[in-house]
Amino acid sequence: MVKKSFLSIGLLITGQIASAQDLLKTMSHLFTTPKSYIVTYTTNAPKIDGDINDAPWQQAAWTDSFVDIEGDLNPKPAFSTQVKMLWDSSNLYVAVKMQEPHLWANLTRHDQTIYKDNDFELFIDPNNDARDYFEVEVNQRNAIFDLFMPKPYRDKGDALISWDTPGMQTAVQLQGTLNNPTDTDTGWTVEFKIPFSAINIGFDGGVPTDGKVWRINFSRVEWDTQIKNGKYVKLTDSKGKNLPERNWVWSPQGIVNMHAPERWGYLQFVSGKDAPKQDFNIPYIDLQKEYLWLVYYKQKEYYKQHKAFAASLSDLNILSTSIVVNGTSNTLIMAGSATFFSAGITDGKAAMWTINNDGLLQAYK
């Protein structure tokens, strides 16, 4: 029997912790740092008319230009898209500007599948729990498709399309002419006024407190078209099927799927006048949860291959349970069977956070 020296044991432990920090790199496209936006409080609400140049909007900062939904895996979008936001005691306000040389839209009725046109979409998770979230889509005719998701489609969530956003106001302005292929357009702008009460789960009215953090993301759907018989027509493949739409987003998802709320950007509500100048720090709890999401993603991959969930972390090639999160030691655990798994992470000081095969996050003291 070979005895290890204290030095070799120390090196082994150090190596395990170091390898734990590299765990997220095994699925690096799903663990890029989300974008963040600190939203300014306003006492002068913008008029919702599609004009994003009026005085209230001058106090808000534009986001970075949108990127491909998979981030650096694909080229940058051909046309610029940017967003800015404000809030007051009742509403979240969103302004959008989009470059677009060819304005076209066909859908006019509420709750049609608006993303079959070029559209703009926003996704809001006020609880930051990757469940109970809201989606609103708008096209260049200001036709709206809004829905509520109790949980993502990947976890057998079903969209509640009958839900509408009570009290929401939207407006679109076109910098060009709609459905006229004979000219070149400049773009389109959108304004949203979204009452907090309309996107609230619970009895508290939904108004965020100073410093409150939500998860939010924005997507722009852009179809490749050609002009045929004086109309815009989507490009098709050799079998006559529409080519896939382009998905341009604020905070890259890493996958072609907007319904992964844990990948959305961060929105922090600040009442001070210098809000856009402040820095945002990802909550420590969310840094812990990254390792739970890693287990979740790996288990889903494992299930596709084996038609059963892994029984241990080692089956997922997670060989160390010692995790350092923001300088604090944590322990990662998991229990699993063929049909169910639950993973947890804790630093031994606060609550243990867990995730299961249904994507449900919970905290246990």
Short mmCIF file of N, CA, C and O in Angstrom, two decimals, residues 44-112:
data_model
loop_
_atom_site.label_atom_id
_atom_site.label_comp_id
_atom_site.label_asym_id
_atom_site.label_seq_id
_atom_site.Cartn_x
_atom_site.Cartn_y
_atom_site.Cartn_z
N ASN A 44 -41.00 61.58 -14.99
CA ASN A 44 -41.59 62.15 -16.19
C ASN A 44 -41.76 61.03 -17.20
O ASN A 44 -40.84 60.71 -17.96
N ALA A 45 -42.92 60.41 -17.19
CA ALA A 45 -43.15 59.23 -18.03
C ALA A 45 -43.18 59.59 -19.50
O ALA A 45 -43.76 60.62 -19.88
N PRO A 46 -42.58 58.78 -20.37
CA PRO A 46 -42.63 59.06 -21.81
C PRO A 46 -44.03 58.81 -22.36
O PRO A 46 -44.77 57.96 -21.88
N LYS A 47 -44.39 59.58 -23.38
CA LYS A 47 -45.63 59.36 -24.09
C LYS A 47 -45.45 58.18 -25.02
O LYS A 47 -44.47 58.10 -25.76
N ILE A 48 -46.38 57.23 -24.98
CA ILE A 48 -46.25 56.02 -25.78
C ILE A 48 -46.84 56.26 -27.16
O ILE A 48 -48.04 56.06 -27.41
N ASP A 49 -45.98 56.72 -28.07
CA ASP A 49 -46.41 57.03 -29.43
C ASP A 49 -45.43 56.53 -30.48
O ASP A 49 -45.59 56.80 -31.68
N GLY A 50 -44.40 55.82 -30.05
CA GLY A 50 -43.38 55.31 -30.98
C GLY A 50 -42.24 56.26 -31.20
O GLY A 50 -41.24 55.89 -31.83
N ASP A 51 -42.36 57.50 -30.70
CA ASP A 51 -41.29 58.49 -30.81
C ASP A 51 -40.35 58.30 -29.62
O ASP A 51 -40.72 58.59 -28.47
N ILE A 52 -39.13 57.86 -29.86
CA ILE A 52 -38.20 57.57 -28.77
C ILE A 52 -37.20 58.71 -28.56
O ILE A 52 -36.19 58.54 -27.87
N ASN A 53 -37.52 59.88 -29.11
CA ASN A 53 -36.62 61.02 -28.99
C ASN A 53 -37.14 62.09 -28.03
O ASN A 53 -36.51 63.13 -27.87
N ASP A 54 -38.29 61.83 -27.37
CA ASP A 54 -38.82 62.85 -26.47
C ASP A 54 -37.99 62.91 -25.18
O ASP A 54 -37.17 62.03 -24.89
N ALA A 55 -38.21 63.96 -24.40
CA ALA A 55 -37.33 64.31 -23.28
C ALA A 55 -37.11 63.19 -22.26
O ALA A 55 -35.97 62.97 -21.83
N PRO A 56 -38.13 62.47 -21.82
CA PRO A 56 -37.88 61.45 -20.78
C PRO A 56 -36.83 60.42 -21.18
O PRO A 56 -36.06 59.95 -20.33
N TRP A 57 -36.77 60.10 -22.47
CA TRP A 57 -35.83 59.06 -22.90
C TRP A 57 -34.38 59.54 -22.89
O TRP A 57 -33.46 58.72 -22.96
N GLN A 58 -34.16 60.83 -22.79
CA GLN A 58 -32.79 61.33 -22.82
C GLN A 58 -32.01 60.94 -21.57
O GLN A 58 -30.77 60.95 -21.58
N GLN A 59 -32.70 60.57 -20.49
CA GLN A 59 -32.01 60.20 -19.25
C GLN A 59 -31.65 58.72 -19.20
O GLN A 59 -30.98 58.28 -18.25
N ALA A 60 -32.06 57.96 -20.21
CA ALA A 60 -31.79 56.52 -20.22
C ALA A 60 -30.68 56.19 -21.21
O ALA A 60 -30.54 56.83 -22.25
N ALA A 61 -29.90 55.18 -20.88
CA ALA A 61 -28.78 54.74 -21.73
C ALA A 61 -29.22 53.62 -22.66
O ALA A 61 -30.04 52.76 -22.28
N TRP A 62 -28.65 53.61 -23.86
CA TRP A 62 -28.90 52.52 -24.79
C TRP A 62 -28.09 51.29 -24.39
O TRP A 62 -26.99 51.39 -23.87
N THR A 63 -28.66 50.11 -24.63
CA THR A 63 -27.90 48.87 -24.48
C THR A 63 -26.87 48.76 -25.58
O THR A 63 -26.86 49.54 -26.54
N ASP A 64 -26.00 47.77 -25.46
CA ASP A 64 -25.14 47.38 -26.57
C ASP A 64 -26.02 46.95 -27.75
O ASP A 64 -27.18 46.55 -27.57
N SER A 65 -25.46 46.98 -28.94
CA SER A 65 -26.18 46.44 -30.10
C SER A 65 -26.37 44.94 -29.94
O SER A 65 -25.53 44.24 -29.35
N PHE A 66 -27.49 44.45 -30.46
CA PHE A 66 -27.80 43.03 -30.34
C PHE A 66 -26.78 42.18 -31.08
O PHE A 66 -26.12 42.63 -32.03
N VAL A 67 -26.68 40.91 -30.66
CA VAL A 67 -25.79 39.93 -31.26
C VAL A 67 -26.61 38.71 -31.67
O VAL A 67 -27.81 38.63 -31.40
N ASP A 68 -25.96 37.76 -32.31
CA ASP A 68 -26.65 36.52 -32.65
C ASP A 68 -27.02 35.77 -31.38
O ASP A 68 -26.33 35.86 -30.37
N ILE A 69 -28.11 35.01 -31.42
CA ILE A 69 -28.59 34.31 -30.24
C ILE A 69 -27.55 33.34 -29.68
O ILE A 69 -27.51 33.08 -28.47
N GLU A 70 -26.66 32.82 -30.53
CA GLU A 70 -25.61 31.92 -30.07
C GLU A 70 -24.31 32.66 -29.76
O GLU A 70 -23.28 32.03 -29.52
N GLY A 71 -24.35 33.98 -29.77
CA GLY A 71 -23.18 34.76 -29.42
C GLY A 71 -22.12 34.72 -30.50
O GLY A 71 -22.42 34.84 -31.70
N ASP A 72 -20.88 34.52 -30.08
CA ASP A 72 -19.75 34.57 -31.01
C ASP A 72 -19.68 33.36 -31.94
O ASP A 72 -18.81 33.31 -32.82
N LEU A 73 -20.57 32.40 -31.77
CA LEU A 73 -20.56 31.24 -32.67
C LEU A 73 -21.00 31.62 -34.08
O LEU A 73 -20.73 30.88 -35.03
N ASN A 74 -21.68 32.76 -34.22
CA ASN A 74 -22.19 33.19 -35.51
C ASN A 74 -21.83 34.65 -35.76
O ASN A 74 -21.50 35.39 -34.82
N PRO A 75 -21.87 35.10 -37.01
CA PRO A 75 -21.52 36.50 -37.32
C PRO A 75 -22.45 37.48 -36.64
O PRO A 75 -23.58 37.16 -36.25
N LYS A 76 -21.98 38.72 -36.54
CA LYS A 76 -22.81 39.78 -35.97
C LYS A 76 -23.98 40.08 -36.90
O LYS A 76 -23.88 39.92 -38.12
N PRO A 77 -25.10 40.54 -36.35
CA PRO A 77 -26.27 40.87 -37.18
C PRO A 77 -25.95 41.93 -38.23
O PRO A 77 -25.10 42.81 -38.02
N ALA A 78 -26.68 41.85 -39.32
CA ALA A 78 -26.48 42.81 -40.42
C ALA A 78 -27.02 44.18 -40.08
O ALA A 78 -26.54 45.20 -40.59
N PHE A 79 -28.04 44.23 -39.21
CA PHE A 79 -28.70 45.50 -38.87
C PHE A 79 -28.67 45.70 -37.36
O PHE A 79 -28.83 44.76 -36.59
N SER A 80 -28.52 46.94 -36.94
CA SER A 80 -28.40 47.27 -35.52
C SER A 80 -29.76 47.24 -34.82
O SER A 80 -30.78 47.64 -35.39
N THR A 81 -29.74 46.78 -33.56
CA THR A 81 -30.90 46.82 -32.68
C THR A 81 -30.43 47.24 -31.30
O THR A 81 -29.44 46.70 -30.79
N GLN A 82 -31.10 48.21 -30.67
CA GLN A 82 -30.76 48.64 -29.32
C GLN A 82 -32.02 48.96 -28.53
O GLN A 82 -33.06 49.27 -29.11
N VAL A 83 -31.88 48.87 -27.21
CA VAL A 83 -33.00 49.07 -26.29
C VAL A 83 -32.57 50.03 -25.19
O VAL A 83 -31.40 50.08 -24.81
N LYS A 84 -33.51 50.80 -24.66
CA LYS A 84 -33.30 51.54 -23.42
C LYS A 84 -34.56 51.41 -22.57
O LYS A 84 -35.65 51.16 -23.09
N MET A 85 -34.42 51.61 -21.25
CA MET A 85 -35.54 51.40 -20.33
C MET A 85 -35.60 52.48 -19.26
O MET A 85 -34.59 53.08 -18.91
N LEU A 86 -36.80 52.70 -18.75
CA LEU A 86 -37.08 53.56 -17.61
C LEU A 86 -38.12 52.87 -16.73
O LEU A 86 -38.79 51.92 -17.17
N TRP A 87 -38.24 53.36 -15.48
CA TRP A 87 -39.32 52.85 -14.64
C TRP A 87 -39.82 53.94 -13.72
O TRP A 87 -39.14 54.94 -13.48
N ASP A 88 -41.08 53.76 -13.26
CA ASP A 88 -41.63 54.64 -12.24
C ASP A 88 -42.40 53.78 -11.24
O ASP A 88 -42.21 52.55 -11.21
N SER A 89 -43.24 54.35 -10.46
CA SER A 89 -43.90 53.62 -9.39
C SER A 89 -44.96 52.63 -9.89
O SER A 89 -45.48 51.84 -9.10
N SER A 90 -45.24 52.65 -11.18
CA SER A 90 -46.29 51.77 -11.70
C SER A 90 -45.89 50.94 -12.91
O SER A 90 -46.48 49.88 -13.15
N ASN A 91 -44.89 51.41 -13.68
CA ASN A 91 -44.65 50.80 -14.99
C ASN A 91 -43.18 50.65 -15.31
O ASN A 91 -42.32 51.39 -14.80
N LEU A 92 -42.91 49.68 -16.19
CA LEU A 92 -41.63 49.57 -16.88
C LEU A 92 -41.83 50.10 -18.28
O LEU A 92 -42.79 49.74 -18.97
N TYR A 93 -40.92 50.97 -18.73
CA TYR A 93 -40.98 51.55 -20.07
C TYR A 93 -39.80 51.03 -20.89
O TYR A 93 -38.67 50.99 -20.40
N VAL A 94 -40.07 50.64 -22.12
CA VAL A 94 -39.04 50.09 -23.01
C VAL A 94 -39.11 50.82 -24.34
O VAL A 94 -40.20 50.95 -24.92
N ALA A 95 -37.97 51.30 -24.83
CA ALA A 95 -37.86 51.90 -26.16
C ALA A 95 -36.90 51.07 -26.99
O ALA A 95 -35.86 50.62 -26.50
N VAL A 96 -37.23 50.88 -28.26
CA VAL A 96 -36.43 50.04 -29.15
C VAL A 96 -36.21 50.78 -30.46
O VAL A 96 -37.13 51.40 -31.00
N LYS A 97 -34.98 50.70 -30.98
CA LYS A 97 -34.71 51.22 -32.32
C LYS A 97 -34.03 50.12 -33.13
O LYS A 97 -33.11 49.45 -32.66
N MET A 98 -34.50 49.95 -34.36
CA MET A 98 -34.02 48.86 -35.22
C MET A 98 -33.75 49.37 -36.63
O MET A 98 -34.64 49.99 -37.24
N GLN A 99 -32.57 49.12 -37.12
CA GLN A 99 -32.29 49.38 -38.53
C GLN A 99 -33.02 48.34 -39.37
O GLN A 99 -33.06 47.15 -39.01
N GLU A 100 -33.61 48.76 -40.47
CA GLU A 100 -34.32 47.82 -41.34
C GLU A 100 -34.52 48.44 -42.71
O GLU A 100 -35.29 49.40 -42.86
N PRO A 101 -33.84 47.93 -43.74
CA PRO A 101 -33.99 48.51 -45.08
C PRO A 101 -35.26 48.05 -45.81
O PRO A 101 -35.60 48.61 -46.84
N HIS A 102 -35.92 47.01 -45.28
CA HIS A 102 -37.11 46.48 -45.95
C HIS A 102 -38.21 46.23 -44.93
O HIS A 102 -38.26 45.18 -44.29
N LEU A 103 -39.10 47.20 -44.78
CA LEU A 103 -40.20 47.08 -43.83
C LEU A 103 -41.34 46.29 -44.46
O LEU A 103 -41.84 46.63 -45.53
N TRP A 104 -41.73 45.21 -43.78
CA TRP A 104 -42.88 44.44 -44.25
C TRP A 104 -43.52 43.71 -43.07
O TRP A 104 -42.86 43.34 -42.10
N ALA A 105 -44.81 43.54 -43.14
CA ALA A 105 -45.56 42.80 -42.13
C ALA A 105 -46.92 42.43 -42.70
O ALA A 105 -47.54 43.22 -43.41
N ASN A 106 -47.37 41.21 -42.38
CA ASN A 106 -48.64 40.72 -42.90
C ASN A 106 -49.70 40.51 -41.82
O ASN A 106 -50.89 40.60 -42.09
N LEU A 107 -49.27 40.21 -40.60
CA LEU A 107 -50.21 39.82 -39.54
C LEU A 107 -50.79 41.05 -38.85
O LEU A 107 -50.08 42.01 -38.57
N THR A 108 -52.09 41.00 -38.57
CA THR A 108 -52.78 42.16 -38.02
C THR A 108 -53.58 41.86 -36.76
O THR A 108 -53.94 42.78 -36.04
N ARG A 109 -53.88 40.58 -36.48
CA ARG A 109 -54.76 40.25 -35.37
C ARG A 109 -53.97 39.92 -34.10
O ARG A 109 -52.87 39.37 -34.16
N HIS A 110 -54.56 40.24 -32.97
CA HIS A 110 -53.96 39.95 -31.67
C HIS A 110 -53.80 38.44 -31.48
O HIS A 110 -54.69 37.66 -31.82
N ASP A 111 -52.65 38.06 -30.94
CA ASP A 111 -52.32 36.67 -30.60
C ASP A 111 -52.18 35.76 -31.82
O ASP A 111 -52.23 34.53 -31.68
N GLN A 112 -52.01 36.34 -33.01
CA GLN A 112 -51.48 35.52 -34.10
C GLN A 112 -50.01 35.22 -33.79
O GLN A 112 -49.40 35.83 -32.90
#
